[in-house]
Coordinates of C-alpha atoms in Angstrom, one line a residue:
Chain A
M1 CA -2.8 -18.2 36.8
K2 CA -0.9 -18.9 33.1
H3 CA 1.2 -16.0 32.1
Y4 CA 2.1 -14.8 28.6
D5 CA 4.5 -11.9 27.7
K6 CA 5.1 -10.3 24.3
K7 CA 8.1 -12.7 23.9
S8 CA 5.6 -15.9 24.3
F9 CA 3.1 -14.6 22.2
Q10 CA 5.8 -14.7 19.0
H11 CA 6.7 -17.8 19.8
L12 CA 3.2 -19.6 19.7
E13 CA 1.9 -21.7 16.9
K14 CA -0.4 -19.3 14.6
L15 CA -3.8 -21.0 14.9
F16 CA -3.1 -20.9 18.7
R17 CA -2.2 -17.8 19.0
G18 CA -5.3 -16.7 16.8
N19 CA -7.5 -18.5 18.8
L20 CA -5.9 -17.0 22.2
I21 CA -5.7 -13.4 20.8
N22 CA -9.4 -13.1 19.1
S23 CA -10.8 -14.6 22.3
C24 CA -9.2 -12.5 25.2
T25 CA -10.8 -9.1 24.7
G26 CA -14.4 -10.8 25.8
Y27 CA -17.5 -11.5 23.8
K28 CA -17.7 -10.2 20.3
S29 CA -20.9 -9.2 18.5
A30 CA -22.6 -11.5 15.4
N31 CA -23.5 -10.3 12.7
L32 CA -24.2 -11.1 8.8
I33 CA -23.2 -8.6 6.3
A34 CA -25.1 -8.7 3.4
T35 CA -24.4 -6.5 0.1
K36 CA -24.5 -6.6 -3.7
S37 CA -21.9 -6.0 -6.5
K38 CA -22.4 -3.7 -8.9
D39 CA -23.0 -6.3 -10.9
G40 CA -25.7 -7.7 -9.3
I41 CA -24.3 -10.5 -7.3
E42 CA -25.4 -10.8 -3.8
N43 CA -23.3 -11.7 -0.6
V44 CA -23.6 -12.5 2.6
A45 CA -20.6 -12.7 5.3
I46 CA -20.4 -13.6 9.1
I47 CA -18.6 -10.3 10.8
N48 CA -17.4 -10.5 14.4
S49 CA -16.0 -6.9 13.8
V50 CA -19.1 -4.3 13.9
N51 CA -19.2 -2.1 16.6
H52 CA -21.2 0.9 18.2
V53 CA -19.3 4.3 17.2
G54 CA -21.8 7.2 18.3
S55 CA -25.3 7.7 18.6
N56 CA -26.1 11.0 17.1
P57 CA -25.7 10.9 14.5
P58 CA -25.8 7.2 14.9
I59 CA -22.7 5.4 13.5
L60 CA -21.5 2.1 13.5
S61 CA -17.8 0.8 12.3
V62 CA -16.7 -2.5 10.5
L63 CA -12.7 -3.7 10.5
F64 CA -11.7 -5.6 7.7
R65 CA -8.7 -7.5 7.2
P66 CA -8.5 -7.0 3.4
T67 CA -6.9 -10.7 3.0
T68 CA -9.7 -12.6 4.3
V69 CA -13.1 -13.8 3.4
P70 CA -14.9 -10.7 3.9
R71 CA -13.0 -9.1 1.0
N72 CA -16.0 -9.3 -1.4
T73 CA -18.4 -7.8 1.3
Y74 CA -15.7 -4.8 1.3
K75 CA -15.2 -4.4 -2.5
N76 CA -19.0 -4.1 -2.7
I77 CA -19.2 -1.4 -0.1
K78 CA -16.7 0.4 -1.9
E79 CA -18.3 -0.2 -5.0
T80 CA -22.2 0.9 -4.0
G81 CA -21.5 2.6 -0.6
L82 CA -24.0 0.3 0.9
F83 CA -24.8 -2.7 3.5
T84 CA -26.6 -4.3 5.7
V85 CA -26.0 -5.6 9.4
N86 CA -28.3 -8.4 10.2
H87 CA -28.5 -10.0 14.0
I88 CA -27.1 -14.0 13.6
T89 CA -29.9 -16.0 16.3
K90 CA -29.2 -18.9 17.9
D91 CA -30.9 -21.2 15.1
T92 CA -28.7 -19.9 12.3
I93 CA -25.4 -20.4 14.1
S94 CA -24.3 -23.0 11.4
Q95 CA -25.2 -21.3 8.6
A96 CA -23.9 -17.9 9.6
H97 CA -20.2 -19.9 10.4
H98 CA -20.6 -21.4 7.1
T99 CA -21.0 -17.7 5.2
A100 CA -17.1 -17.8 6.1
A101 CA -16.4 -20.4 3.5
K102 CA -14.2 -19.1 0.7
Y103 CA -16.3 -19.1 -2.1
D104 CA -15.5 -17.7 -5.6
D105 CA -16.6 -14.1 -6.3
D106 CA -19.2 -15.3 -8.6
I107 CA -21.0 -17.3 -6.1
S108 CA -23.6 -16.0 -3.4
E109 CA -23.6 -17.1 -0.2
F110 CA -27.5 -16.9 -0.1
D111 CA -27.5 -19.6 -2.4
K112 CA -25.3 -21.8 -0.5
T113 CA -26.7 -21.4 3.0
S114 CA -30.7 -21.2 4.2
F115 CA -30.6 -17.3 4.4
Q116 CA -32.9 -15.4 1.8
P117 CA -32.4 -12.0 1.1
I118 CA -35.1 -9.4 1.3
Y119 CA -35.2 -6.1 -0.1
L120 CA -36.9 -3.1 1.9
N121 CA -37.9 0.4 1.0
E122 CA -36.2 1.0 -2.0
F123 CA -32.4 0.1 -0.3
E124 CA -30.4 -1.5 -2.6
A125 CA -28.6 -3.7 -0.5
P126 CA -30.4 -7.0 0.5
Y127 CA -31.2 -7.7 4.3
V128 CA -31.1 -11.1 5.6
K129 CA -34.8 -12.4 6.2
D130 CA -35.8 -13.0 9.4
S131 CA -32.9 -11.4 11.0
P132 CA -34.9 -9.9 14.2
I133 CA -32.7 -6.6 13.6
Q134 CA -31.8 -5.8 10.3
I135 CA -29.7 -2.4 9.8
G136 CA -29.4 -0.5 7.0
C137 CA -25.9 1.3 6.4
K138 CA -24.5 4.0 4.2
Y139 CA -20.7 3.9 4.0
L140 CA -19.4 7.4 5.4
N141 CA -15.4 7.1 5.5
E142 CA -12.6 4.6 6.2
Y143 CA -9.1 4.9 8.5
Y144 CA -6.5 2.6 7.3
I145 CA -5.1 1.2 10.5
K146 CA -1.1 1.1 9.4
E147 CA -0.7 -1.3 12.8
N148 CA -1.2 -4.2 11.2
D149 CA -2.9 -3.3 7.5
T150 CA -6.6 -3.5 8.2
I151 CA -9.1 -1.1 7.3
L152 CA -12.0 0.6 9.9
V153 CA -15.0 1.2 7.4
L154 CA -17.2 4.2 9.5
A155 CA -20.8 3.8 8.1
A156 CA -24.3 5.9 9.2
I157 CA -27.1 3.9 10.1
E158 CA -30.2 5.2 7.7
H159 CA -32.5 2.2 8.5
M160 CA -33.5 -0.3 11.4
Y161 CA -36.2 -3.1 11.3
I162 CA -36.9 -4.4 14.6
K163 CA -38.7 -7.7 15.3
D164 CA -41.9 -7.2 17.4
G165 CA -41.2 -7.3 21.3
I166 CA -38.0 -7.0 21.0
E167 CA -37.8 -2.9 22.0
S168 CA -38.1 -1.9 25.6
I169 CA -40.1 1.4 26.6
D170 CA -37.0 3.1 26.6
G171 CA -35.1 2.3 23.2
W172 CA -33.0 -0.4 24.7
L173 CA -33.1 -3.6 22.6
D174 CA -33.6 -6.5 24.6
L175 CA -31.1 -9.2 22.5
Q176 CA -32.0 -12.2 24.9
K177 CA -35.8 -11.5 23.1
A178 CA -34.2 -11.5 19.9
E179 CA -32.0 -15.0 20.8
T180 CA -29.0 -12.8 19.2
V181 CA -25.7 -14.6 19.9
A182 CA -22.5 -13.4 21.0
V183 CA -19.0 -14.8 19.4
T184 CA -15.3 -16.1 20.9
G185 CA -12.6 -16.0 19.3
L186 CA -13.1 -17.4 15.7
D187 CA -15.6 -19.9 16.3
G188 CA -17.5 -20.1 19.3
Y189 CA -21.2 -19.0 19.8
S190 CA -22.7 -18.2 23.0
L191 CA -26.6 -17.4 24.0
P192 CA -26.6 -14.9 26.3
T193 CA -29.3 -14.7 29.1
L194 CA -29.5 -10.8 30.9
L195 CA -28.7 -10.6 34.3
D196 CA -29.7 -7.2 35.1
R197 CA -29.8 -3.3 33.7
F198 CA -28.7 -0.6 36.0
A199 CA -29.8 2.8 36.1
Y200 CA -27.0 5.9 35.3
A201 CA -24.2 5.5 37.7
R202 CA -23.7 8.2 40.1
P203 CA -20.7 9.2 42.7
N204 CA -21.4 7.5 46.2
Q205 CA -25.0 6.3 45.1
K206 CA -25.9 2.5 45.5
V207 CA -26.3 0.7 42.1
E208 CA -30.1 0.5 40.9
S209 CA -31.5 -2.2 38.7
L210 CA -33.7 -0.8 35.9
L211 CA -35.6 -4.5 35.8
G212 CA -39.1 -4.4 37.0
K213 CA -39.7 -0.8 36.9
E214 CA -40.9 -0.3 33.6
Chain B
M1 CA -41.2 -5.1 12.3
K2 CA -40.7 -1.7 13.5
H3 CA -39.0 0.5 11.3
Y4 CA -36.9 3.9 11.7
D5 CA -34.9 5.6 9.1
K6 CA -32.1 8.3 9.1
K7 CA -35.3 11.4 10.0
S8 CA -37.0 9.2 12.6
F9 CA -33.8 8.8 14.6
Q10 CA -33.2 12.5 14.5
H11 CA -36.5 13.4 16.2
L12 CA -36.1 10.6 18.9
E13 CA -35.6 11.6 22.4
K14 CA -31.6 11.6 23.2
L15 CA -31.5 8.9 26.0
F16 CA -34.0 6.9 24.0
R17 CA -31.7 7.1 20.7
G18 CA -28.5 6.3 22.9
N19 CA -30.4 3.3 24.2
L20 CA -31.7 2.4 20.6
I21 CA -28.4 2.9 18.6
N22 CA -26.2 1.9 21.5
S23 CA -27.7 -2.0 21.7
C24 CA -28.4 -2.2 17.9
T25 CA -25.1 -3.6 16.9
G26 CA -25.0 -6.5 19.3
Y27 CA -23.4 -7.5 22.3
K28 CA -20.2 -5.8 23.4
S29 CA -17.3 -6.7 25.5
A30 CA -17.3 -5.9 29.3
N31 CA -14.3 -4.7 30.7
L32 CA -12.4 -2.5 33.2
I33 CA -9.8 -0.6 32.4
A34 CA -7.3 0.5 34.7
T35 CA -4.4 3.0 34.9
K36 CA -2.2 5.1 37.0
S37 CA -1.9 8.7 36.4
K38 CA 2.2 10.4 36.5
D39 CA 0.8 11.4 39.8
G40 CA 0.3 8.2 40.9
I41 CA -3.7 8.0 41.4
E42 CA -4.9 4.9 40.1
N43 CA -8.1 4.7 38.1
V44 CA -10.5 2.0 37.2
A45 CA -13.4 2.5 34.5
I46 CA -15.6 0.0 32.8
I47 CA -15.5 0.1 29.1
N48 CA -17.7 -1.6 26.1
S49 CA -15.7 -0.4 23.3
V50 CA -12.4 -2.8 23.7
N51 CA -12.4 -4.7 20.9
H52 CA -9.6 -7.1 18.8
V53 CA -7.7 -6.0 16.1
G54 CA -5.0 -8.5 15.2
S55 CA -3.2 -11.4 16.6
N56 CA -0.1 -11.4 14.7
P57 CA 1.2 -8.8 16.3
P58 CA -1.3 -9.2 19.0
I59 CA -3.3 -5.6 18.8
L60 CA -6.6 -4.3 20.5
S61 CA -8.3 -1.1 20.2
V62 CA -10.4 0.8 22.6
L63 CA -12.7 3.7 21.6
F64 CA -12.9 6.6 23.7
R65 CA -15.3 9.5 23.8
P66 CA -13.6 12.2 25.5
T67 CA -16.5 13.9 26.8
T68 CA -17.3 10.8 28.8
V69 CA -16.2 9.4 32.0
P70 CA -13.2 7.5 30.8
R71 CA -11.4 10.8 30.1
N72 CA -9.0 10.1 33.3
T73 CA -8.4 6.6 31.7
Y74 CA -7.5 8.1 28.5
K75 CA -5.2 11.0 29.9
N76 CA -3.6 8.5 32.1
I77 CA -3.0 6.3 29.3
K78 CA -1.5 9.2 27.2
E79 CA 0.7 10.4 30.2
T80 CA 2.2 6.7 30.5
G81 CA 1.8 4.6 27.3
L82 CA -0.1 1.6 29.7
F83 CA -3.0 0.6 30.8
T84 CA -4.6 -3.1 31.7
V85 CA -7.8 -4.8 30.4
N86 CA -9.9 -6.8 33.0
H87 CA -12.7 -9.2 32.2
I88 CA -15.9 -8.4 34.2
T89 CA -17.8 -11.4 35.6
K90 CA -21.2 -12.2 36.8
D91 CA -20.5 -11.4 40.8
T92 CA -19.0 -7.9 39.9
I93 CA -21.7 -6.3 37.6
S94 CA -23.0 -3.3 39.9
Q95 CA -19.5 -2.6 41.1
A96 CA -18.3 -2.7 37.5
H97 CA -21.2 -0.4 36.4
H98 CA -20.4 1.8 39.9
T99 CA -16.9 2.9 38.1
A100 CA -19.0 4.8 35.5
A101 CA -20.1 7.3 38.2
K102 CA -18.2 10.9 37.5
Y103 CA -16.0 11.1 40.6
D104 CA -13.3 13.9 40.7
D105 CA -10.0 13.3 39.2
D106 CA -8.4 12.9 42.3
I107 CA -10.3 9.9 43.9
S108 CA -9.6 6.5 42.7
E109 CA -12.5 4.2 42.0
F110 CA -10.7 1.4 43.9
D111 CA -11.3 3.2 46.8
K112 CA -15.4 3.6 45.6
T113 CA -15.5 0.1 44.8
S114 CA -14.7 -3.9 45.8
F115 CA -12.3 -3.8 43.0
Q116 CA -8.2 -4.3 44.2
P117 CA -5.4 -3.1 42.1
I118 CA -2.7 -5.4 41.7
Y119 CA 0.8 -4.9 40.3
L120 CA 2.3 -7.9 38.5
N121 CA 5.9 -8.5 36.9
E122 CA 6.8 -4.8 37.3
F123 CA 4.2 -3.5 34.9
E124 CA 3.4 0.3 36.2
A125 CA -0.4 0.0 35.4
P126 CA -2.6 -1.8 38.0
Y127 CA -4.5 -5.0 37.0
V128 CA -7.8 -5.5 39.0
K129 CA -7.5 -8.5 41.3
D130 CA -9.6 -11.4 40.5
S131 CA -10.5 -10.7 37.0
P132 CA -10.2 -14.0 35.5
I133 CA -8.4 -12.6 32.2
Q134 CA -6.1 -9.5 33.0
I135 CA -4.6 -8.0 30.0
G136 CA -1.3 -5.9 30.1
C137 CA -1.2 -3.1 27.0
K138 CA 1.2 -0.4 25.6
Y139 CA -0.3 2.4 23.8
L140 CA 0.7 2.1 19.7
N141 CA -1.4 4.9 18.0
E142 CA -4.3 6.8 18.2
Y143 CA -7.0 7.9 15.3
Y144 CA -9.0 10.6 15.6
I145 CA -12.5 9.3 13.8
K146 CA -13.7 13.2 12.6
E147 CA -17.4 11.7 12.2
N148 CA -18.3 12.1 15.9
D149 CA -15.1 13.4 17.6
T150 CA -13.8 10.1 19.1
I151 CA -10.5 8.6 19.4
L152 CA -9.7 5.0 18.5
V153 CA -6.8 3.9 20.3
L154 CA -4.7 0.9 19.4
A155 CA -2.1 -0.5 21.9
A156 CA -0.1 -3.7 22.1
I157 CA -1.0 -6.8 24.1
E158 CA 2.3 -7.4 26.0
H159 CA 1.1 -9.3 29.0
M160 CA -1.8 -11.8 29.4
Y161 CA -3.2 -13.5 32.8
I162 CA -5.5 -16.4 32.4
K163 CA -7.0 -18.2 35.6
D164 CA -6.6 -22.0 35.7
G165 CA -9.4 -23.7 33.5
I166 CA -10.4 -21.5 30.9
E167 CA -7.8 -22.0 28.1
S168 CA -8.3 -24.5 26.2
I169 CA -6.1 -27.3 24.3
D170 CA -6.3 -24.9 21.1
G171 CA -5.6 -21.6 22.7
W172 CA -9.2 -20.5 22.8
L173 CA -10.8 -19.0 25.8
D174 CA -13.7 -20.4 27.6
L175 CA -15.2 -17.4 28.5
Q176 CA -18.1 -19.6 30.0
K177 CA -15.8 -20.8 32.5
A178 CA -14.5 -17.4 33.0
E179 CA -17.9 -16.2 33.7
T180 CA -17.4 -13.3 32.0
V181 CA -20.3 -11.2 30.9
A182 CA -21.2 -9.0 27.9
V183 CA -23.2 -5.8 27.5
T184 CA -26.1 -4.5 25.7
G185 CA -26.5 -0.8 25.2
L186 CA -25.2 1.3 27.7
D187 CA -26.7 -1.0 31.1
G188 CA -27.7 -4.1 30.6
Y189 CA -25.2 -7.0 31.3
S190 CA -25.7 -10.5 30.2
L191 CA -24.0 -14.2 31.0
P192 CA -23.8 -16.2 27.9
T193 CA -23.8 -19.8 27.5
L194 CA -21.9 -21.7 25.1
L195 CA -23.8 -23.4 21.9
D196 CA -21.1 -24.6 20.1
R197 CA -17.8 -23.7 18.5
F198 CA -17.1 -24.6 14.7
A199 CA -14.4 -26.1 12.5
Y200 CA -12.9 -23.6 10.0
A201 CA -15.5 -23.3 7.1
R202 CA -15.0 -24.8 3.6
P203 CA -17.0 -24.6 0.5
N204 CA -19.6 -27.3 -0.3
Q205 CA -18.9 -28.9 3.4
K206 CA -21.2 -29.5 6.3
V207 CA -20.1 -27.3 9.2
E208 CA -18.7 -29.2 11.7
S209 CA -18.7 -29.0 15.7
L210 CA -15.4 -29.0 17.4
L211 CA -16.8 -29.8 21.3
G212 CA -16.3 -33.4 22.2
K213 CA -13.4 -33.8 20.1
E214 CA -10.4 -32.9 22.4

């Protein structure tokens, strides 16, 4: 096995270290965050740092590096309190990747990609049309991560739209049916295939599959 | 499309809501966190909340819900400052899921599963033997998330061990070759297949594949 230690990380070339460290924690979620500025300019950006925080109440987090492209996204969220999270699917990965390009503030990535905004139920941030799972979020709070100058935004999940055929009988979303992708590092896009779902784990009991039991 | 709003989330049955909200943000990382208590009891637990925070310096985060099973993990990290993160692969998903069972504090999940601890380079927390990507971490800080009583632990990546054949020439880890899995919700395990890797996105330039270019 190859071994890196603390000292050897410091001596790596910057892009190499970025690729290595960004991919070492495993697969990441692949979402488009869509917002609208107070001046009415729409924005859509790929974000790999959307994560589950809690179910009751429903809360998710997004980690922002203020110096990178999603800075418009962060600014719009602060201005309006609203944003949407939209799954990226296998047919849209190159368009989604392109939203990371540094366009000027007055340019909407909706005009530079095939993605289209759609407004639902009077929610003032746009959703990404045709995304199979669309989530409407409201800013709750943020935590400044002083260790590396990043910001963890917490948001309440206030709306969710799910394409037909994805939700299981017990609420679990079958992301394989959604064709949602996962991301490795900064630029790798993968399509997962479901291996199994397991029942709640109990001491000294064999792990049991949930598939084929519905 | 099916639509949930804030009010309808409140009225869902607890397990249904847990399945729905845990799976709506997309694929999650699948790792085993291994620790050793100050009394020398080893612990290994599946965690889906390990995330990338930054590359320079290399930092990752783990979100802990103090009332759930990884409480021993959190206690050991606080006591010793050390833990390891180890990728879960397709052949070990049922064993990994079983580490979530609520065993008593004095029982090591290493004794209840096929996983074996291994100690490397005098690092005092055990790694999970045969995991293709093993990361040695040191506690840096924690942020109490008051919105739902969770704790975000930040840790420095101090060691990384990578199985031969996984690291690309530019540092990117090919998790498909590692057979690392991804998790949906609380209990779904998937094996991703790489679709593509793309070059850095630039305004008004077509997205370019990096595959086959090395």
